[in-house]
PDB file of C-alpha atoms (C1' of nucleotides) in Angstrom:
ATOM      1  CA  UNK A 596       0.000   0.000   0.000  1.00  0.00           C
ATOM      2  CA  UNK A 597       0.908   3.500  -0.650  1.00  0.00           C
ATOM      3  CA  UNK A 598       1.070   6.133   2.917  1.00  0.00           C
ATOM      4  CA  UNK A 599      -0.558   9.112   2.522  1.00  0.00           C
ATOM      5  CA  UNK A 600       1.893  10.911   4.227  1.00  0.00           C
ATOM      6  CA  UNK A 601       5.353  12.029   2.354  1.00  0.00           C
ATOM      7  CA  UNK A 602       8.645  10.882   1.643  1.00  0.00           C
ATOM      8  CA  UNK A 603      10.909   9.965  -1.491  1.00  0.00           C
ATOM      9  CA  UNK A 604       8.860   8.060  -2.983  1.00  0.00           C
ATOM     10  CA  UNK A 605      10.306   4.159  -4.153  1.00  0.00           C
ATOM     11  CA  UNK A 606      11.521   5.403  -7.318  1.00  0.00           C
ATOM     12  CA  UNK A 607      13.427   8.526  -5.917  1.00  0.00           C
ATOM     13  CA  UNK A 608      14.742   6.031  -3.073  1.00  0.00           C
ATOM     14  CA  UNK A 609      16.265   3.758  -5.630  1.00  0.00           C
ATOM     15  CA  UNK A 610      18.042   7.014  -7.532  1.00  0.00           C
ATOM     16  CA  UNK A 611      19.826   8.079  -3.826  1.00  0.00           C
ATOM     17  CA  UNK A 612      20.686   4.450  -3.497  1.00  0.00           C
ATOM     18  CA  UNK A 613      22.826   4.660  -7.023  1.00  0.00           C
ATOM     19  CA  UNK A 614      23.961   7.970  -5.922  1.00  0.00           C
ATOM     20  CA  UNK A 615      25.110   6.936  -2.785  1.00  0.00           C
ATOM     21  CA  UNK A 616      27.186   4.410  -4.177  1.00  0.00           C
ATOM     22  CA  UNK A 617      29.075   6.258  -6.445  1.00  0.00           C
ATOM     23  CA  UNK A 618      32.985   6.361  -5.164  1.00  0.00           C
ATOM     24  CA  UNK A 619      34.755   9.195  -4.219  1.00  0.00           C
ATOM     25  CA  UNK A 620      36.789  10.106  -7.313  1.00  0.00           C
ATOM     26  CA  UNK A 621      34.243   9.114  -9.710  1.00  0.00           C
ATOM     27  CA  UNK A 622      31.074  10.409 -11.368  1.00  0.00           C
ATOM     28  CA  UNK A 623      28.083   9.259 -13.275  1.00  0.00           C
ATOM     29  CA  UNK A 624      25.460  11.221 -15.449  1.00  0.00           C
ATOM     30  CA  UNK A 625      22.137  11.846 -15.140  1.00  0.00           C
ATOM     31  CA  UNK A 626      21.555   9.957 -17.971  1.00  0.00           C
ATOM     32  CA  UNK A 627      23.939   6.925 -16.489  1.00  0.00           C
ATOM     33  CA  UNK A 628      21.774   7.047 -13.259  1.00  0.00           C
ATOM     34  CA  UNK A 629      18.554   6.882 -14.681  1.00  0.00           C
ATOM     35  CA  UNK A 630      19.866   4.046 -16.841  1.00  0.00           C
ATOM     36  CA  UNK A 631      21.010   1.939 -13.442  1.00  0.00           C
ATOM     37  CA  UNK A 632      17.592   2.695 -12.189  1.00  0.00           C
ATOM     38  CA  UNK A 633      15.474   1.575 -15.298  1.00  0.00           C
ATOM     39  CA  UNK A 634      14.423   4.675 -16.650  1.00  0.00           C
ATOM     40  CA  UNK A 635      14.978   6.529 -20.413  1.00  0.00           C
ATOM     41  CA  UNK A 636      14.661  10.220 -18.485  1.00  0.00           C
ATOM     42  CA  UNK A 637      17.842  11.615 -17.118  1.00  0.00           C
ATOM     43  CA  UNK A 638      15.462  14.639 -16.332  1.00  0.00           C
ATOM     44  CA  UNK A 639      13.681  12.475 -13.189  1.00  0.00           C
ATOM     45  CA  UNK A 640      17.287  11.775 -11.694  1.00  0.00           C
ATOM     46  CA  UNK A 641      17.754  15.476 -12.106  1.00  0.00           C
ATOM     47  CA  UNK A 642      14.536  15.815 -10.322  1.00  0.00           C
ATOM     48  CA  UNK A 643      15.461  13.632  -7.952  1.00  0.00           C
ATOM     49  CA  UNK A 644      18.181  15.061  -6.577  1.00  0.00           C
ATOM     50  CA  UNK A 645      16.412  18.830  -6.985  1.00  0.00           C
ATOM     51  CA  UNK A 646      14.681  17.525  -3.953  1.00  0.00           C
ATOM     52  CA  UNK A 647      16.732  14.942  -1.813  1.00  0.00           C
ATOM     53  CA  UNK A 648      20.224  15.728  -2.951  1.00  0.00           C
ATOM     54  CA  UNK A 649      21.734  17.402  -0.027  1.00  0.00           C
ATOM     55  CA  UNK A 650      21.223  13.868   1.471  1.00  0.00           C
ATOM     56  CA  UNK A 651      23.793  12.083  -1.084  1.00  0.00           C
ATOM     57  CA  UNK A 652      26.935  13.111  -3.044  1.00  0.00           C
ATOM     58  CA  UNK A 653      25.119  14.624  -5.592  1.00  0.00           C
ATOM     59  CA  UNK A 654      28.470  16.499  -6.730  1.00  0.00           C
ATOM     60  CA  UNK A 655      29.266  13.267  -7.978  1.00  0.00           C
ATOM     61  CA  UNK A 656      26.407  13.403 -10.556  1.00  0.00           C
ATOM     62  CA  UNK A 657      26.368  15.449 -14.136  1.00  0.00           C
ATOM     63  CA  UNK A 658      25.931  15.899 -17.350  1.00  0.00           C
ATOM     64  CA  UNK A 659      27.288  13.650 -20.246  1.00  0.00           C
ATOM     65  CA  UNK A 660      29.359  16.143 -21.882  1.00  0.00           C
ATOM     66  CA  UNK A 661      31.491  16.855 -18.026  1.00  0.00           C
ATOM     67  CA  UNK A 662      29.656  20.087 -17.327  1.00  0.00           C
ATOM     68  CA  UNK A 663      27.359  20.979 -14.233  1.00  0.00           C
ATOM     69  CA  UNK A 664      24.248  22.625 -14.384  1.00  0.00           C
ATOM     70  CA  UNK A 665      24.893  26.294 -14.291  1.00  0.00           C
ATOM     71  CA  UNK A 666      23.496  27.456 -10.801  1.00  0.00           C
ATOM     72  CA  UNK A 667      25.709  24.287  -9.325  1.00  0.00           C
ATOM     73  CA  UNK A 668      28.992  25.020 -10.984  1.00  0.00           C
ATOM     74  CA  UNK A 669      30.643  26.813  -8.451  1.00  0.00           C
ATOM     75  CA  UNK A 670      29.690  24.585  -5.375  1.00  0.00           C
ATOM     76  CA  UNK A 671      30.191  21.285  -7.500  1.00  0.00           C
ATOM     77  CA  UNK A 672      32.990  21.550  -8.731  1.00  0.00           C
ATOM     78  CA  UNK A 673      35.169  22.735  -5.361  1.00  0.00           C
ATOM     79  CA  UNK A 674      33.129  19.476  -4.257  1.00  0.00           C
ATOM     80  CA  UNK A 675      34.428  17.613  -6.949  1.00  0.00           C
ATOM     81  CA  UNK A 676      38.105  18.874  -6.988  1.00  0.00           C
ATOM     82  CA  UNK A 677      38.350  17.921  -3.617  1.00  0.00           C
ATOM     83  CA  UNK A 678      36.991  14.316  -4.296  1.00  0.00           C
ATOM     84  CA  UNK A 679      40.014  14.582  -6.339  1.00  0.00           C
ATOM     85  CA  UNK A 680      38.252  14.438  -9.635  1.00  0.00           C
ATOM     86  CA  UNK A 681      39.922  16.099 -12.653  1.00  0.00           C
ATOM     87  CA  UNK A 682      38.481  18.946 -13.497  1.00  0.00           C
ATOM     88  CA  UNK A 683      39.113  21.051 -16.452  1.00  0.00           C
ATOM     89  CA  UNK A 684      38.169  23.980 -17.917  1.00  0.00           C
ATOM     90  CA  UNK A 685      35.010  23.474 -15.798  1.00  0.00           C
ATOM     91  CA  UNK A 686      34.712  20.437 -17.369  1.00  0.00           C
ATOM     92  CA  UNK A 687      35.148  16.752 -16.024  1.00  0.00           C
ATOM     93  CA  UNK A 688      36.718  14.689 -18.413  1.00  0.00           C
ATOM     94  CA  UNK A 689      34.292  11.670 -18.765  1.00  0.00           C
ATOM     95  CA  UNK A 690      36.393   9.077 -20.218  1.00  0.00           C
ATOM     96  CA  UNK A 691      38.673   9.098 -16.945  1.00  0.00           C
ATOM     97  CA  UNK A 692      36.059   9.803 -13.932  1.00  0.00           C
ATOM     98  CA  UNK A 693      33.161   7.993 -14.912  1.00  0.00           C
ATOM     99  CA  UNK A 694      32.444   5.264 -12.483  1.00  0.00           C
ATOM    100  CA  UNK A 695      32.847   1.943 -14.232  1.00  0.00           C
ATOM    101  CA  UNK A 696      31.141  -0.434 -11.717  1.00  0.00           C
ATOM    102  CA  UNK A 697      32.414  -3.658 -13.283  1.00  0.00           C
ATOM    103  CA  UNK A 698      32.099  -6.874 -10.940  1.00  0.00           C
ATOM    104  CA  UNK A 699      34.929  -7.838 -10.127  1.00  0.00           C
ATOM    105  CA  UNK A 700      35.038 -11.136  -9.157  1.00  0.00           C
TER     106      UNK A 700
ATOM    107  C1'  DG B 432      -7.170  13.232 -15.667  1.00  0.00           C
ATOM    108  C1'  DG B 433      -4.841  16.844 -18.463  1.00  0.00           C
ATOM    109  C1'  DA B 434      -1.161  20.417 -18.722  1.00  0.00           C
ATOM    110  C1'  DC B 435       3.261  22.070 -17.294  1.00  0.00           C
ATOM    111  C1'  DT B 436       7.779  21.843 -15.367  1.00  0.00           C
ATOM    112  C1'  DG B 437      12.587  20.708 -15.380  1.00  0.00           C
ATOM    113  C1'  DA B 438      20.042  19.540 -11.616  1.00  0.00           C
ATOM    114  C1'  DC B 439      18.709  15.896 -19.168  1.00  0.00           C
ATOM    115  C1'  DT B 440      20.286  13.876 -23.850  1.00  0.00           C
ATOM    116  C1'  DC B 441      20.919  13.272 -28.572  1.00  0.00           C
ATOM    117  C1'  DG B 442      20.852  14.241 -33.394  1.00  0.00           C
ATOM    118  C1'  DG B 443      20.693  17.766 -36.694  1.00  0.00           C
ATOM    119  C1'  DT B 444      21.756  22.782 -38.420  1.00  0.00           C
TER     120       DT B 444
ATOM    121  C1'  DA C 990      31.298  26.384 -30.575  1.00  0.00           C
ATOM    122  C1'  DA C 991      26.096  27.480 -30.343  1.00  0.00           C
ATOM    123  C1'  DC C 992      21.598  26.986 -31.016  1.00  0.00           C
ATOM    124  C1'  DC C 993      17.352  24.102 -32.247  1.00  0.00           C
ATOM    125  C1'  DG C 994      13.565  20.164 -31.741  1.00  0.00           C
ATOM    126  C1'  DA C 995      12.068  16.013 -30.085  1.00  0.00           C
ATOM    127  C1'  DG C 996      11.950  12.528 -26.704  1.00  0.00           C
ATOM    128  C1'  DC C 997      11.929  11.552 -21.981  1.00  0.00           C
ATOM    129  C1'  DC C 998       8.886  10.896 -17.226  1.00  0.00           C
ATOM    130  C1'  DA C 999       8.057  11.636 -11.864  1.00  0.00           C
ATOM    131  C1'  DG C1000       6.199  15.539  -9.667  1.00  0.00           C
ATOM    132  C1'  DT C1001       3.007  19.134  -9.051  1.00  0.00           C
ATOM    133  C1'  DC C1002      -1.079  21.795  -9.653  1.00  0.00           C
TER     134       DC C1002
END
DNA sequence: GGACTGACTCGGT
DNA sequence: AACCGAGCCAGTC
């Protein structure tokens, strides 16, 4: 049964849960999220963490091109320099930071 | 139940 | 590099 009374709803709980997860060092997309979490809309994860983002790294989590939505920038990416992610130009460089999780065993 | 809103993304100009 | 336009979909009203 659904409560009537608020919360993150399942679907927003299962985006923190990826978010959470995500290593210091490394970064996902929106787009990368919302594919771990079984939707097509990067917009929702975006949504998501609009809303319940100062409870997860959310600095860890940005566009597919490497740059942060414009009224982040700032904040992000002093968060993300000192996760030790490389940063330039105001960009992230993709190829290097994005979080492979590949099983390793 | 319909219309709108976005921390988005991709392909095309 | 900088605009489009279309597709996306959980919230919100």
């Amino acid at each position: 049964v659904v409560s009537h009374r608020d919360g993150p709803s399942e679907f927003a709980r299962a985006v923190l849960d990826v978010v959470d997860a995500i290593p210091r060092g490394r970064v996902l997309s929106y787009g990368d999220v919302a594919e771990l979490v079984g939707v097509r809309s990067a917009r929702v994860v975006g949504a998501v963490l609009s809303r319940y983002g100062v409870e997860v790294p959310w600095h860890r989590v940005l566009r597919a091109d490497g740059s942060c939505a414009r009224h982040l920038a700032e904040r992000q990416l002093a968060l993300l320099r000192r996760d030790r992610v490389p940063v330039r130009d105001g960009r992230v460089d993709m190829r290097a930071a994005r979080w492979d999780r590949a099983p390793s065993s």
